[in-house]
Short mmCIF file of C-alpha atoms in Angstrom, two decimals:
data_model
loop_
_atom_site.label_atom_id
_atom_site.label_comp_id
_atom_site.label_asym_id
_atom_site.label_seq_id
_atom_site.Cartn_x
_atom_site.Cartn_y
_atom_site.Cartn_z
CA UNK A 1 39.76 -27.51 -2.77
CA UNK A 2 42.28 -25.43 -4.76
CA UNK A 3 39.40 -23.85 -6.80
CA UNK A 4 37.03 -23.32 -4.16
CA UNK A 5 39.73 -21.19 -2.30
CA UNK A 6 40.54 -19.34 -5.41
CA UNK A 7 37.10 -18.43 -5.92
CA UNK A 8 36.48 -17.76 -2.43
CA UNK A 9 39.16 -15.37 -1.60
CA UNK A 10 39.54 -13.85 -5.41
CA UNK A 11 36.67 -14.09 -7.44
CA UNK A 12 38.09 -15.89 -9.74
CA UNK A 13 36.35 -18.58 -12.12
CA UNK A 14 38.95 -21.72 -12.69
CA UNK A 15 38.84 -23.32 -15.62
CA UNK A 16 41.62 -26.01 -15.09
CA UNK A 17 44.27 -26.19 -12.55
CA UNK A 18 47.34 -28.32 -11.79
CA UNK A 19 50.06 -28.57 -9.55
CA UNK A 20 53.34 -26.60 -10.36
CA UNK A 21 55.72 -27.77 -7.69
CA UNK A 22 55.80 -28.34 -3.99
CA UNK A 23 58.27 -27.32 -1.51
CA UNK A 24 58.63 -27.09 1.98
CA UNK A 25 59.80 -24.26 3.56
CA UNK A 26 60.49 -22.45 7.04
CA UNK A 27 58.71 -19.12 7.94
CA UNK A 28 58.88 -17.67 11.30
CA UNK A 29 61.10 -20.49 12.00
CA UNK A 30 58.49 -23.16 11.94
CA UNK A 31 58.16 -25.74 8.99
CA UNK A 32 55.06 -25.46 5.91
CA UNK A 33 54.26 -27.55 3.32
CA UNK A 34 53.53 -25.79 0.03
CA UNK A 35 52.13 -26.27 -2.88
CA UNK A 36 52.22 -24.26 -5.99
CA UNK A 37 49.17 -24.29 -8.63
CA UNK A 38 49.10 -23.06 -12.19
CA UNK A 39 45.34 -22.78 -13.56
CA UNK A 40 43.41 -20.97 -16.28
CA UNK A 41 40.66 -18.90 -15.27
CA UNK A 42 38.33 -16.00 -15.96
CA UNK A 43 38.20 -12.86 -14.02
CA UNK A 44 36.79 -9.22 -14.39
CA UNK A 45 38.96 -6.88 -12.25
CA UNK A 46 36.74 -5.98 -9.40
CA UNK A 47 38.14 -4.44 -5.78
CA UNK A 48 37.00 -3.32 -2.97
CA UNK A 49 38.95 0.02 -2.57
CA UNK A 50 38.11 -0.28 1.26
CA UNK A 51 40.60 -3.01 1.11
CA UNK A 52 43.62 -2.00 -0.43
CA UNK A 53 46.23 0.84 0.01
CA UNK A 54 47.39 0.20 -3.74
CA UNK A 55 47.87 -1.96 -6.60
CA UNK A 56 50.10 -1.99 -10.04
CA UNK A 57 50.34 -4.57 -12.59
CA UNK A 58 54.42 -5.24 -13.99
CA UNK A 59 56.17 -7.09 -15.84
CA UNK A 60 58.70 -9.92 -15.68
CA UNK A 61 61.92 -7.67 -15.77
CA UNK A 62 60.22 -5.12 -12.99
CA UNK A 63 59.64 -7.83 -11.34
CA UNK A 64 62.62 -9.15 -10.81
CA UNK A 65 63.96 -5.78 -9.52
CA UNK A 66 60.92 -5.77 -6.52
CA UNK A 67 61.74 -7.19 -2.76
CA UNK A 68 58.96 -9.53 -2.68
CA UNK A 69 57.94 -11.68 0.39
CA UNK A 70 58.81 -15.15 1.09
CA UNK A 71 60.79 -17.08 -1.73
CA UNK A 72 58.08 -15.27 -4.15
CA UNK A 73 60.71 -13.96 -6.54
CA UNK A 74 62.05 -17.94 -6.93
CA UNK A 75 58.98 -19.32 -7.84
CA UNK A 76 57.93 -16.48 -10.62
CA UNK A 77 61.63 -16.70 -12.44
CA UNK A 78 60.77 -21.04 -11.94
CA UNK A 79 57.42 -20.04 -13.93
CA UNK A 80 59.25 -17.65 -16.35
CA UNK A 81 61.39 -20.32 -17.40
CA UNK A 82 59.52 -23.04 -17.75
CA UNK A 83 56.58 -21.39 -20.06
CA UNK A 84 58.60 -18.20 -21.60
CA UNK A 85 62.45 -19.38 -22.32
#
């Protein structure tokens, strides 16, 4: 299901794909369950303009400086430092 819905809403070919972590958390004060996937895949950079204001790629440490939504900014320094320290 995972890859399907990557493919379907990205364009994205998965080659392999595994949970990361779950959590549950509260947004607009009502409970979800989620689950968070780390994969390998193959993708050539393709959007529709139509659909998008902007876009910019960054790194780890500009990252960390963004307000990102949700608990987004949790989950990519839980990444960081489990594959990079």
């Amino acid at each position: 299901t995972v890859i399907r819905e990557i493919k379907e809403e990205l364009w994205v070919d998965i080659n392999s794909v595994k949970l990361f972590f779950h959590e549950d958390i509260e947004f607009n004060w009502e409970p979800w369950s989620v689950n968070r996937f780390i994969c390998n895949y193959e993708w050539k950079l393709s959007m529709q303009e139509e659909e998008i204001d902007w876009y910019a790629w960054y790194t780890y440490k500009e990252v960390q400086d963004l307000k990102v939504a949700f608990n987004h900014a949790e989950v990519i320094k839980k990444a960081f430092d489990k594959w990079y320290l």
